[in-house]
Coordinates of N, CA and C in Angstrom, one line a residue:
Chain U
X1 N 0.8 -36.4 5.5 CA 0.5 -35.3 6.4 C -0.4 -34.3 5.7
X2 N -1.7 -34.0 6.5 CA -2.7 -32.9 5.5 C -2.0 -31.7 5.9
X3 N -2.4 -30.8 5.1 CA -1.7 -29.6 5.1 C -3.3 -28.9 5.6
X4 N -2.7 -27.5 6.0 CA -3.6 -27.1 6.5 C -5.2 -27.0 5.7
X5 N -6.4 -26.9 6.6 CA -7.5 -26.9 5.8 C -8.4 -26.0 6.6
X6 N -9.4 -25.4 5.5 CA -10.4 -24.8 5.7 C -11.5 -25.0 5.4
X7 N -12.6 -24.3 6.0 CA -14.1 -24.7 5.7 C -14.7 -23.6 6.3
X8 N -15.7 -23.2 5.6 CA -16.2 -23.8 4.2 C -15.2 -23.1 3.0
X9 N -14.9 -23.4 2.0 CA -14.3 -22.7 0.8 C -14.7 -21.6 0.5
X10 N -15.8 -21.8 0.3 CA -16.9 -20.2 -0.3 C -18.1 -20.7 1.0
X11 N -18.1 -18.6 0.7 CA -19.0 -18.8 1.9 C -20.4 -17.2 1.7
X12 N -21.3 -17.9 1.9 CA -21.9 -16.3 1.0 C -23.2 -16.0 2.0
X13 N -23.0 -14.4 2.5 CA -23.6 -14.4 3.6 C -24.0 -12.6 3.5
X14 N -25.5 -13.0 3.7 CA -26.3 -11.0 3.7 C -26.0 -10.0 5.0
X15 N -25.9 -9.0 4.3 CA -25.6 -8.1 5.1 C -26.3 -8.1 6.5
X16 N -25.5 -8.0 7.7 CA -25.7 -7.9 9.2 C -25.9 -9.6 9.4
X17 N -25.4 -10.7 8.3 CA -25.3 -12.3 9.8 C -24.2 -12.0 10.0
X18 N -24.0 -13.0 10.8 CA -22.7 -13.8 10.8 C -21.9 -14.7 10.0
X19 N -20.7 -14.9 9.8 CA -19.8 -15.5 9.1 C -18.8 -16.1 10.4
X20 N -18.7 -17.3 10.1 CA -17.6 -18.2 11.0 C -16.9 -19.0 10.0
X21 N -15.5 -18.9 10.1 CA -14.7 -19.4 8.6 C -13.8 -20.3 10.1
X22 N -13.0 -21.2 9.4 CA -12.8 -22.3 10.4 C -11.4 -22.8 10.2
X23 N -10.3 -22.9 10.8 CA -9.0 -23.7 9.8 C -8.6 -24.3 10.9
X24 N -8.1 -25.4 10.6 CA -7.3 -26.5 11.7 C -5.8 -26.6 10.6
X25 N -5.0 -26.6 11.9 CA -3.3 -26.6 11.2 C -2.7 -27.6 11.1
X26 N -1.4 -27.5 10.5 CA -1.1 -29.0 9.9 C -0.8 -29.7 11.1
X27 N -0.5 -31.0 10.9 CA -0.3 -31.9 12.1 C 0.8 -31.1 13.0
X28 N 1.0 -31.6 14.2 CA 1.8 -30.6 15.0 C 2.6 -29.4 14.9
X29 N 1.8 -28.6 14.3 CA 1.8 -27.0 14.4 C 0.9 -26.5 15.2
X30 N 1.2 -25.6 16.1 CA 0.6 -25.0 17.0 C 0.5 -23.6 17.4
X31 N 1.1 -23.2 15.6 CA 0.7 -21.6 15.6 C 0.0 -21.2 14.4
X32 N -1.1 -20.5 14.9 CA -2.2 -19.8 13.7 C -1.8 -18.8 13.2
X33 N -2.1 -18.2 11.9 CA -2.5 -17.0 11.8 C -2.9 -17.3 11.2
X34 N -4.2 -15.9 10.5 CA -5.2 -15.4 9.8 C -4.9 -13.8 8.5
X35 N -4.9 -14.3 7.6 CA -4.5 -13.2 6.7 C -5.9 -12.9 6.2
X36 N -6.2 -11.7 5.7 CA -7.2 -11.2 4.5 C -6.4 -10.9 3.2
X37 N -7.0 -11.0 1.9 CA -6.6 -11.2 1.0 C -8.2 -9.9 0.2
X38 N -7.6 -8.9 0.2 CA -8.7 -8.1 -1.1 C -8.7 -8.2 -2.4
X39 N -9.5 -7.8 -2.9 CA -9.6 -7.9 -4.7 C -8.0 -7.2 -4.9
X40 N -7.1 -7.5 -5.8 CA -6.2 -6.6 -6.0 C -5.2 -6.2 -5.4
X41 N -5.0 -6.8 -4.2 CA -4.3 -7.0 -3.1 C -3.5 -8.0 -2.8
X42 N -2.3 -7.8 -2.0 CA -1.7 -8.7 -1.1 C -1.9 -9.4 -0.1
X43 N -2.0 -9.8 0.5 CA -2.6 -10.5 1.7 C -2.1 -9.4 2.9
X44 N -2.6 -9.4 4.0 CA -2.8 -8.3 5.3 C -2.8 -9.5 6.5
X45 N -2.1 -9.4 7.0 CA -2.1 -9.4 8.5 C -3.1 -9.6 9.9
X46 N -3.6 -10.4 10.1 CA -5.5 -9.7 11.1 C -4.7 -10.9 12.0
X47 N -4.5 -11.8 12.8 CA -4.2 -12.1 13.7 C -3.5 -13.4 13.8
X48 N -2.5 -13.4 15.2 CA -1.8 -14.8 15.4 C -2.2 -15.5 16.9
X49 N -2.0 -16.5 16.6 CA -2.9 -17.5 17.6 C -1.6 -18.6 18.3
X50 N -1.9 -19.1 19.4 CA -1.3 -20.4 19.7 C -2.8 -20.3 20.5
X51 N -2.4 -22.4 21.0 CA -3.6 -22.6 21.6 C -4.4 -21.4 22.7
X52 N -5.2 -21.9 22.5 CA -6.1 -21.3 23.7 C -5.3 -19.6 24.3
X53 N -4.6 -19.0 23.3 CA -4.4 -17.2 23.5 C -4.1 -16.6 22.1
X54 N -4.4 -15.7 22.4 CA -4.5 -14.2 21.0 C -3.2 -13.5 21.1
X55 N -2.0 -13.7 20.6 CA -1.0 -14.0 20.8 C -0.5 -12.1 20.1
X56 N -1.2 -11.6 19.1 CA -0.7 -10.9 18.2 C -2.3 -10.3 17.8
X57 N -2.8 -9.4 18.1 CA -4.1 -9.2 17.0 C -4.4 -7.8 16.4
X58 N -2.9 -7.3 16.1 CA -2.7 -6.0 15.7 C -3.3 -5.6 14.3
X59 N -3.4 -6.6 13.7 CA -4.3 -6.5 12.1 C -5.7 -6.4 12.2
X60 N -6.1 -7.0 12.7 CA -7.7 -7.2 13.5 C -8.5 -5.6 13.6
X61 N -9.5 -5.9 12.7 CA -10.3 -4.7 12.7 C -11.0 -4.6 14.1
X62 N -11.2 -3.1 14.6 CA -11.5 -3.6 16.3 C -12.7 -3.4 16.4
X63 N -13.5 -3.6 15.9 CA -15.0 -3.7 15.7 C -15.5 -5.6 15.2
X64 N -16.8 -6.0 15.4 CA -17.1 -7.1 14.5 C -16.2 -8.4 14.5
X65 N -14.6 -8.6 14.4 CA -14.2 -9.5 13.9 C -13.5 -9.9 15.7
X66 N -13.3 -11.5 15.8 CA -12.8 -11.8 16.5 C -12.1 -13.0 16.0
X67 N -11.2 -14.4 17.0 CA -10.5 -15.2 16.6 C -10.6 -15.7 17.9
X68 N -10.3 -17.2 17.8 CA -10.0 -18.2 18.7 C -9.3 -19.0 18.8
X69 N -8.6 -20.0 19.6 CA -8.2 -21.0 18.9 C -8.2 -22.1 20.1
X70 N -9.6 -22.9 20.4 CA -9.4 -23.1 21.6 C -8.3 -24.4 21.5
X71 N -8.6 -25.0 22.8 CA -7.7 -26.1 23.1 C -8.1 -27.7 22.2
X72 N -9.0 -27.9 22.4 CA -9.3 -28.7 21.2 C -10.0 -28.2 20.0
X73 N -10.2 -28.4 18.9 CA -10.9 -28.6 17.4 C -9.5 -27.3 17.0
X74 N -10.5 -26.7 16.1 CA -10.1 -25.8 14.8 C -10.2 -24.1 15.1
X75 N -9.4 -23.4 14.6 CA -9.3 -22.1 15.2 C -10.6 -21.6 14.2
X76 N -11.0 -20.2 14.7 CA -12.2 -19.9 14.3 C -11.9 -18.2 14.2
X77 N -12.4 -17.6 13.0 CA -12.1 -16.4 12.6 C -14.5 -16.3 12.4
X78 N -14.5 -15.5 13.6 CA -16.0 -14.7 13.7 C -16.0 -13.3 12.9
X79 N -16.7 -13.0 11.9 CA -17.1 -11.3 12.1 C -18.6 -11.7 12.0
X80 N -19.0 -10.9 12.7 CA -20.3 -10.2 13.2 C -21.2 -9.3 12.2
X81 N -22.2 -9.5 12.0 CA -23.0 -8.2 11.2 C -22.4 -7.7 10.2
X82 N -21.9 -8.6 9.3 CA -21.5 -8.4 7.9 C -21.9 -7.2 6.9
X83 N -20.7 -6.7 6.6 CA -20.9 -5.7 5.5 C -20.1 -5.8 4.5
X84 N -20.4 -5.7 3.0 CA -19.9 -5.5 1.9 C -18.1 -5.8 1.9
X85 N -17.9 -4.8 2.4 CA -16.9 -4.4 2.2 C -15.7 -5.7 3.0
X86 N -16.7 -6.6 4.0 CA -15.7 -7.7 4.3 C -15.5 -9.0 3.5
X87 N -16.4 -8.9 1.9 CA -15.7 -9.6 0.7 C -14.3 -9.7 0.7
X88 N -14.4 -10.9 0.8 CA -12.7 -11.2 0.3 C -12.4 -12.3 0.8
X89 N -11.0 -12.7 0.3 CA -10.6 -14.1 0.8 C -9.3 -14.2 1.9
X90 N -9.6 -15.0 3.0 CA -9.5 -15.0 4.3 C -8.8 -16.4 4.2
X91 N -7.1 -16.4 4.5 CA -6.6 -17.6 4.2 C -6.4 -17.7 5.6
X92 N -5.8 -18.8 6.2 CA -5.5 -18.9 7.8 C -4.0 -20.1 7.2
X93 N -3.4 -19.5 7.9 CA -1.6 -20.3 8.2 C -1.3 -21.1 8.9
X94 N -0.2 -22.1 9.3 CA 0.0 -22.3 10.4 C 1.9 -22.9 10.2
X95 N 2.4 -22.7 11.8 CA 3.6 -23.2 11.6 C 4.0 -23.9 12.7
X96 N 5.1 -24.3 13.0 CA 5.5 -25.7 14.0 C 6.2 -24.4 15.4
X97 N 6.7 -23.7 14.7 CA 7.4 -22.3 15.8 C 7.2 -21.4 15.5
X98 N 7.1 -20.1 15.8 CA 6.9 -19.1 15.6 C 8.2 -18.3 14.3
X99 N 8.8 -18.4 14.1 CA 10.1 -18.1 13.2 C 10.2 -19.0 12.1
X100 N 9.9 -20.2 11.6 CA 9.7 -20.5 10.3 C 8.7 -20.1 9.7
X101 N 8.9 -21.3 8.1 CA 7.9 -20.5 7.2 C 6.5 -20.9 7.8
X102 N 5.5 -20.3 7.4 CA 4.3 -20.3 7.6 C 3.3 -21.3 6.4
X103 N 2.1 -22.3 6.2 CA 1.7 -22.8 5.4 C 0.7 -22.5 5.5
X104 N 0.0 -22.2 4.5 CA -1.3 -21.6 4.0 C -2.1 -22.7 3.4
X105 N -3.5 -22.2 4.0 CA -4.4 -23.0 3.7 C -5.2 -23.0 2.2
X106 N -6.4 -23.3 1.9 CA -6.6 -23.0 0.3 C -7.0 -22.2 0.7
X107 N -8.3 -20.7 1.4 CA -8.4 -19.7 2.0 C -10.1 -20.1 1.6
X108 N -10.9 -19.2 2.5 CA -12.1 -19.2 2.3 C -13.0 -17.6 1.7
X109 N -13.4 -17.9 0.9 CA -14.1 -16.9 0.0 C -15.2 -16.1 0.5
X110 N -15.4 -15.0 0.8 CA -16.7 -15.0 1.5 C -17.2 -14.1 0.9
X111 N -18.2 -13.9 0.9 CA -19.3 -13.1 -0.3 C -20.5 -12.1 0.5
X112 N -20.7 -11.1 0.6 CA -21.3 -10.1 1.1 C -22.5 -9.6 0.2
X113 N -23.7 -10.3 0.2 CA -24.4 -9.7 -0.8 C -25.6 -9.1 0.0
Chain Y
X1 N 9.1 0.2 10.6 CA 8.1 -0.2 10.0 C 8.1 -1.3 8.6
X2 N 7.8 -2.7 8.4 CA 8.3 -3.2 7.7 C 7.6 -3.0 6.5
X3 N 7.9 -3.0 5.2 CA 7.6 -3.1 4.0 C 8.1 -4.0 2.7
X4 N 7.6 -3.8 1.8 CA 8.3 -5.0 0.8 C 7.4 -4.5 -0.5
X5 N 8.5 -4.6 -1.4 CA 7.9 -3.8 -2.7 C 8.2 -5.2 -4.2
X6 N 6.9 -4.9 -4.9 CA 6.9 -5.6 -6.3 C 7.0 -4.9 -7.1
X7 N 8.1 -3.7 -7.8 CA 7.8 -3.2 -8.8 C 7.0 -3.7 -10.0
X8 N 7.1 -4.6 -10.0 CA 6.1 -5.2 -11.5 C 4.8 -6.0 -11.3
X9 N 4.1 -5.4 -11.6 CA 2.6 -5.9 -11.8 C 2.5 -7.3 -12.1
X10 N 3.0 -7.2 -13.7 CA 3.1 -8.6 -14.8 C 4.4 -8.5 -14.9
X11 N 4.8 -9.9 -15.6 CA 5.8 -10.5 -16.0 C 5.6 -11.2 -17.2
X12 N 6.4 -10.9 -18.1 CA 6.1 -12.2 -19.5 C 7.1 -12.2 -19.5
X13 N 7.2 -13.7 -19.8 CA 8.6 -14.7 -20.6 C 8.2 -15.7 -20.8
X14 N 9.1 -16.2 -22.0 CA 9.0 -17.4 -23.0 C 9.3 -18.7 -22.8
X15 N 8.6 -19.5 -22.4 CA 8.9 -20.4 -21.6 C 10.6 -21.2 -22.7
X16 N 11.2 -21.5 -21.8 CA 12.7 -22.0 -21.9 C 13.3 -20.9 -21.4
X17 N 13.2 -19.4 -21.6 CA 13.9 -18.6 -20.4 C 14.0 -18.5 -19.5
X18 N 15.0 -17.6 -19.3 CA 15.2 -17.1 -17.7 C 14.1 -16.4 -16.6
X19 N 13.9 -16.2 -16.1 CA 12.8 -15.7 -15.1 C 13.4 -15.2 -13.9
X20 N 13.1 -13.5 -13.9 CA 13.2 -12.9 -13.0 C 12.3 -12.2 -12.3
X21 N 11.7 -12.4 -11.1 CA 10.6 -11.7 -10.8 C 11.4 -10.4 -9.7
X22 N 10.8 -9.4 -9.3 CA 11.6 -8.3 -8.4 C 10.9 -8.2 -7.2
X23 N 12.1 -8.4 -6.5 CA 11.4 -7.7 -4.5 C 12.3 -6.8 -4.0
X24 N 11.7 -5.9 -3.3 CA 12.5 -4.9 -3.0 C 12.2 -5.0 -1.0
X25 N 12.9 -4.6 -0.3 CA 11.9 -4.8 1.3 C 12.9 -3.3 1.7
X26 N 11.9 -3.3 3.0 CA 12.3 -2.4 4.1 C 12.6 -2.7 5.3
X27 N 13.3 -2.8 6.0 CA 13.2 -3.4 7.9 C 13.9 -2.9 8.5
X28 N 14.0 -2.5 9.6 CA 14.4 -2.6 10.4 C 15.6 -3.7 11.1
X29 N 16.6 -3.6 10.9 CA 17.6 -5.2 11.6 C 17.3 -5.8 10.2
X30 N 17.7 -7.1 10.8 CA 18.0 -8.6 10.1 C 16.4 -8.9 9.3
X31 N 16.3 -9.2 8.2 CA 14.8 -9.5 8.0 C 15.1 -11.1 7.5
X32 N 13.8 -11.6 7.7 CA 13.7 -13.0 7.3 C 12.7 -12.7 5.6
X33 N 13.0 -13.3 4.7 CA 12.9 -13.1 3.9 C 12.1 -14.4 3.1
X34 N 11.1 -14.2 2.3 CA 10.1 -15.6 2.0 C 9.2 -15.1 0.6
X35 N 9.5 -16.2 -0.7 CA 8.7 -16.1 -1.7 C 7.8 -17.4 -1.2
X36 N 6.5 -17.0 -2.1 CA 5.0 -18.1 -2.3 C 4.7 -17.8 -3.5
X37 N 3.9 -18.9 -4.0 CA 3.5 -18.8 -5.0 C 1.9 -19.1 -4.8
X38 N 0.9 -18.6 -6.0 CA -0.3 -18.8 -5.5 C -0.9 -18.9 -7.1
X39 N -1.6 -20.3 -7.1 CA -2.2 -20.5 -8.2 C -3.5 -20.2 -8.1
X40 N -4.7 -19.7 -9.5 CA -5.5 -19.3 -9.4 C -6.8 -20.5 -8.3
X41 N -7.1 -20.0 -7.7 CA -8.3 -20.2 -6.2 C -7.7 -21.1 -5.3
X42 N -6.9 -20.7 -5.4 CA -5.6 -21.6 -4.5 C -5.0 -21.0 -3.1
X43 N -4.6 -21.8 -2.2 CA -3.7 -20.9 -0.8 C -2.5 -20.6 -1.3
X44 N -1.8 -20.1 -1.0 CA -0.3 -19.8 -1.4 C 0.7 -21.2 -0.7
X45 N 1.5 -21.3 -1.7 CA 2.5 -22.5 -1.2 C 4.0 -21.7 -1.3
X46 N 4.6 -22.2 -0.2 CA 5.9 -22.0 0.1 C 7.1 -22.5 -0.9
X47 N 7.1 -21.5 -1.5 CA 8.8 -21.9 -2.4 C 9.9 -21.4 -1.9
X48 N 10.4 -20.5 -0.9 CA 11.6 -20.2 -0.5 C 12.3 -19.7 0.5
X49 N 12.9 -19.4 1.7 CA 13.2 -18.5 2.5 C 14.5 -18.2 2.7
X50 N 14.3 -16.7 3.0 CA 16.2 -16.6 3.6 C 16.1 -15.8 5.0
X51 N 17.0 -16.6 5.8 CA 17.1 -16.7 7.1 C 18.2 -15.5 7.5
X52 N 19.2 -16.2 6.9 CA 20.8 -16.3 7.8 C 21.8 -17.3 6.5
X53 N 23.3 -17.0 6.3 CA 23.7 -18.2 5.8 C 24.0 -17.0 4.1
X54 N 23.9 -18.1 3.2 CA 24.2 -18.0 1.7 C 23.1 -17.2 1.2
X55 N 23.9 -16.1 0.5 CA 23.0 -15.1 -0.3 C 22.2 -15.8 -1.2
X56 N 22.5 -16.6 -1.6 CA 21.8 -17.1 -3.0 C 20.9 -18.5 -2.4
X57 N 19.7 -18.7 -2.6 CA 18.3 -19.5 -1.7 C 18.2 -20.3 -2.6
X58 N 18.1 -21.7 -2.6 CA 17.4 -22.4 -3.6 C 16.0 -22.8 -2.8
X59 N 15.3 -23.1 -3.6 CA 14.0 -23.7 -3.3 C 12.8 -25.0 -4.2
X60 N 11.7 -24.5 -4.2 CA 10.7 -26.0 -5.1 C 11.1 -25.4 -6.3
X61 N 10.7 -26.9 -6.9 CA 10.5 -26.0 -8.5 C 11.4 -25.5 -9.1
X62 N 12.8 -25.5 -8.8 CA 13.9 -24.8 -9.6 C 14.0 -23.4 -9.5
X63 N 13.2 -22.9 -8.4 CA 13.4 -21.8 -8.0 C 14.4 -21.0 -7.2
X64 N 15.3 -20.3 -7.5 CA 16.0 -19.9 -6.8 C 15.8 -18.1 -6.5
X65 N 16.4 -17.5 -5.0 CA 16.0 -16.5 -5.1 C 17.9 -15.8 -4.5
X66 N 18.7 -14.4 -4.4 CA 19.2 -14.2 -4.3 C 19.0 -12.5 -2.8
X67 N 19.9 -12.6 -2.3 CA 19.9 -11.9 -1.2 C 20.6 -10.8 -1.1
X68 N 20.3 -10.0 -1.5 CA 21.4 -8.4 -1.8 C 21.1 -7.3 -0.7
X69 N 22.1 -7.7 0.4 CA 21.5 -6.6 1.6 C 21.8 -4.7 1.5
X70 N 23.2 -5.2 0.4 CA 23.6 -3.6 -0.5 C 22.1 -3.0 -0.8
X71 N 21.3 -3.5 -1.6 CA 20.3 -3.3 -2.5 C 19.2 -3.8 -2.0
X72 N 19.2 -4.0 -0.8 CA 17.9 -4.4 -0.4 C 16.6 -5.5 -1.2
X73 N 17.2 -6.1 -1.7 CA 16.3 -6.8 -3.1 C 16.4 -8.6 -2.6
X74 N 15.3 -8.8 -2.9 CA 15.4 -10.4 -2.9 C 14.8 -10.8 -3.9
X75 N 15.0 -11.1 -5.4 CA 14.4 -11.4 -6.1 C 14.7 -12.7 -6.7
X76 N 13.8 -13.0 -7.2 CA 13.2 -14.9 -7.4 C 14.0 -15.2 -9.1
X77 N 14.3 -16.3 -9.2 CA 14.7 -16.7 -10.8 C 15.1 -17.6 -10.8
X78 N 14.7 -18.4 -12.0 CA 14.8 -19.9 -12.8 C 15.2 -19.4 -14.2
X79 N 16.1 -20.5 -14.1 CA 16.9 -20.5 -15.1 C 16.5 -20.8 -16.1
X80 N 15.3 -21.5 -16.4 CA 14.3 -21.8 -17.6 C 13.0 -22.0 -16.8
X81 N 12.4 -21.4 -17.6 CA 11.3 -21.0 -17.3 C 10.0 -22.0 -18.3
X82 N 8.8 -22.6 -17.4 CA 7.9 -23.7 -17.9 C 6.4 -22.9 -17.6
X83 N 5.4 -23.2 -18.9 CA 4.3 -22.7 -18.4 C 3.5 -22.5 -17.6
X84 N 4.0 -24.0 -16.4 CA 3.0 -24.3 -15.7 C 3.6 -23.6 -14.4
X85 N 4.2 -22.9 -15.0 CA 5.1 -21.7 -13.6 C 4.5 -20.5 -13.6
X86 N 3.7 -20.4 -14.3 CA 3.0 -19.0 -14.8 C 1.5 -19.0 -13.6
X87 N 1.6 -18.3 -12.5 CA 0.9 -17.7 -11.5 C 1.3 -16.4 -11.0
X88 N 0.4 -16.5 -10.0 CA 1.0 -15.1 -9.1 C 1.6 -15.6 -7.6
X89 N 3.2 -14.2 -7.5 CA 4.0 -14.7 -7.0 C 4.1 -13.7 -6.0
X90 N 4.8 -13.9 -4.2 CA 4.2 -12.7 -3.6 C 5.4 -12.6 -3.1
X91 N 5.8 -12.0 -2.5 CA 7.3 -11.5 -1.9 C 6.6 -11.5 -0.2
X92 N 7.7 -11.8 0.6 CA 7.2 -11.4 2.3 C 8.4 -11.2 3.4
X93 N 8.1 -10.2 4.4 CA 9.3 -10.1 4.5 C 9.0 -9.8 6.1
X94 N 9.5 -10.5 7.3 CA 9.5 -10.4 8.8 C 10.8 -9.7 9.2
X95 N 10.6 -8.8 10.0 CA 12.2 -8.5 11.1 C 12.5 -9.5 12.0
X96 N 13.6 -10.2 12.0 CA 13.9 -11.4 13.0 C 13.2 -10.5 14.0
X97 N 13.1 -9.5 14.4 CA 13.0 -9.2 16.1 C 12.0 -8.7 16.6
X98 N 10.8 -8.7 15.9 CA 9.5 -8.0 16.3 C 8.7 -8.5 15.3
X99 N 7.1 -9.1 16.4 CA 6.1 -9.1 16.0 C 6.4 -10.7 15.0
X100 N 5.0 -11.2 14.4 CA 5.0 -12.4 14.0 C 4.3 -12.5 12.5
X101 N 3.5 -11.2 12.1 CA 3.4 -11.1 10.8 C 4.1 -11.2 9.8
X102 N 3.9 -11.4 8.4 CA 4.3 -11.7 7.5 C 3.8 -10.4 6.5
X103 N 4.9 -10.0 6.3 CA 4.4 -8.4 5.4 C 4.6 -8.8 4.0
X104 N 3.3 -9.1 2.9 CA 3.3 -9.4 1.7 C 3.6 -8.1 0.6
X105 N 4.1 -8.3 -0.2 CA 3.9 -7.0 -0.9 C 2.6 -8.0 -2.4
X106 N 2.4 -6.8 -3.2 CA 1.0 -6.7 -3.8 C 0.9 -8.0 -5.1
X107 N 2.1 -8.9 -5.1 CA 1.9 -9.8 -6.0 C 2.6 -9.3 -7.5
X108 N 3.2 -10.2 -8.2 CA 3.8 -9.9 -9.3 C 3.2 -11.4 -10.2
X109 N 2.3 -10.9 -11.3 CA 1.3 -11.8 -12.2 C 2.7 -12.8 -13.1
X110 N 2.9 -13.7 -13.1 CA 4.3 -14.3 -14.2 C 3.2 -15.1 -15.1
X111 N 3.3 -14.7 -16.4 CA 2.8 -15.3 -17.6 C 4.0 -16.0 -18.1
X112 N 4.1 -17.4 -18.5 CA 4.6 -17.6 -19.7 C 4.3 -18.7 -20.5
X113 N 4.9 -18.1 -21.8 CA 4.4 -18.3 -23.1 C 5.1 -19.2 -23.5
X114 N 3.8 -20.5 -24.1 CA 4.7 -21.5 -25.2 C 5.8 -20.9 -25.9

């Protein structure tokens, strides 16, 4: 059974594109979330998913960044017009119910130059 | 409002020791309670939870963690401690009854030494 995965790993992108970081969950799990992870930090909170609704998106900066998870492929964490300061590593979770533990993917690195 | 505390930055011990890492939390009600471990450029992997049931958690790796609702603490320990246990370790802590996040506190570094 694969465990959850992301893509791309590293991801390095100039100030004002776009960034689309990607995670599909383990085999029949059908709940997302999305943590950020800063230099020096703990991981944070930015949004929870089941299929096809935005279940939770109280972490979620409310500018630039968005989430999906449609009904088929892989859920998708967007920010827009990149700045600096959204360096960092962006892990996405997933679980079979909402109340067990959560599995983490390897997280994707994203680079703001 | 939930929180979860790492008093310790780092950790050193000698490998064949004991191993204590420290979590302290905050919640509101019942909390569900969860160690990870995260090797360097790695996701975090699931070593433990406490739900409901027996104070004392076993988990991977010879990991066990204990549940002190007096003291608010859930802290992690092996009874001998191996190099290849030396990462960073996170504490996390949900209120059974609101919301679906996972509140991490800031990581506790465990070195240990041949």
């Amino acid at each position: 059974n694969a465990g959850v995965m992301q893509n791309p790993r590293h991801l390095v992108r100039r100030r004002g594109q776009e960034a689309r970081l990607r995670c599909s969950p383990m085999k029949g799990h059908s709940h997302v979330y999305w943590y950020r992870q800063l230099p020096e930090e703990g991981l944070k909170f930015m949004v929870y998913l089941q299929k096809e609704n935005i279940i939770d998106e109280s972490g979620m900066p409310k500018e630039r960044f968005s989430a999906e998870f449609p009904k088929e492929g892989p859920s998708i964490l967007r920010i827009q017009q990149v700045v600096r300061g959204d360096s960092a590593a962006y892990f996405c979770a997933s679980s079979p119910e909402t109340f067990y533990e959560q599995y983490f993917g390897p997280g994707t690195r994203l680079t703001v130059t | 409002a939930q929180s979860v505390a790492q008093p310790e930055d780092q950790v050193n011990v000698a490998e064949g020791n004991p191993l204590t890492v420290k979590c302290t939390y905050s919640v509101s009600g019942n909390p569900y309670l969860f160690w990870y471990v995260q090797y360097p450029n790695r996701g975090l992997q699931f070593l433990l939870k406490y739900i409901t049931g027996d104070n004392l958690v076993k988990g991977s790796y010879g990991f066990e963690a204990e549940f002190n609702k007096s003291q608010t603490s859930f802290h992690l320990k092996k009874p001998s401690a191996l190099v290849s246990d030396s990462a960073l370790y996170f504490c996390a802590v949900r209120a059974n009854h609101s919301g679906y996040a996972l509140n991490f506190g800031k990581g506790t570094s465990l070195l240990v030494t041949p």
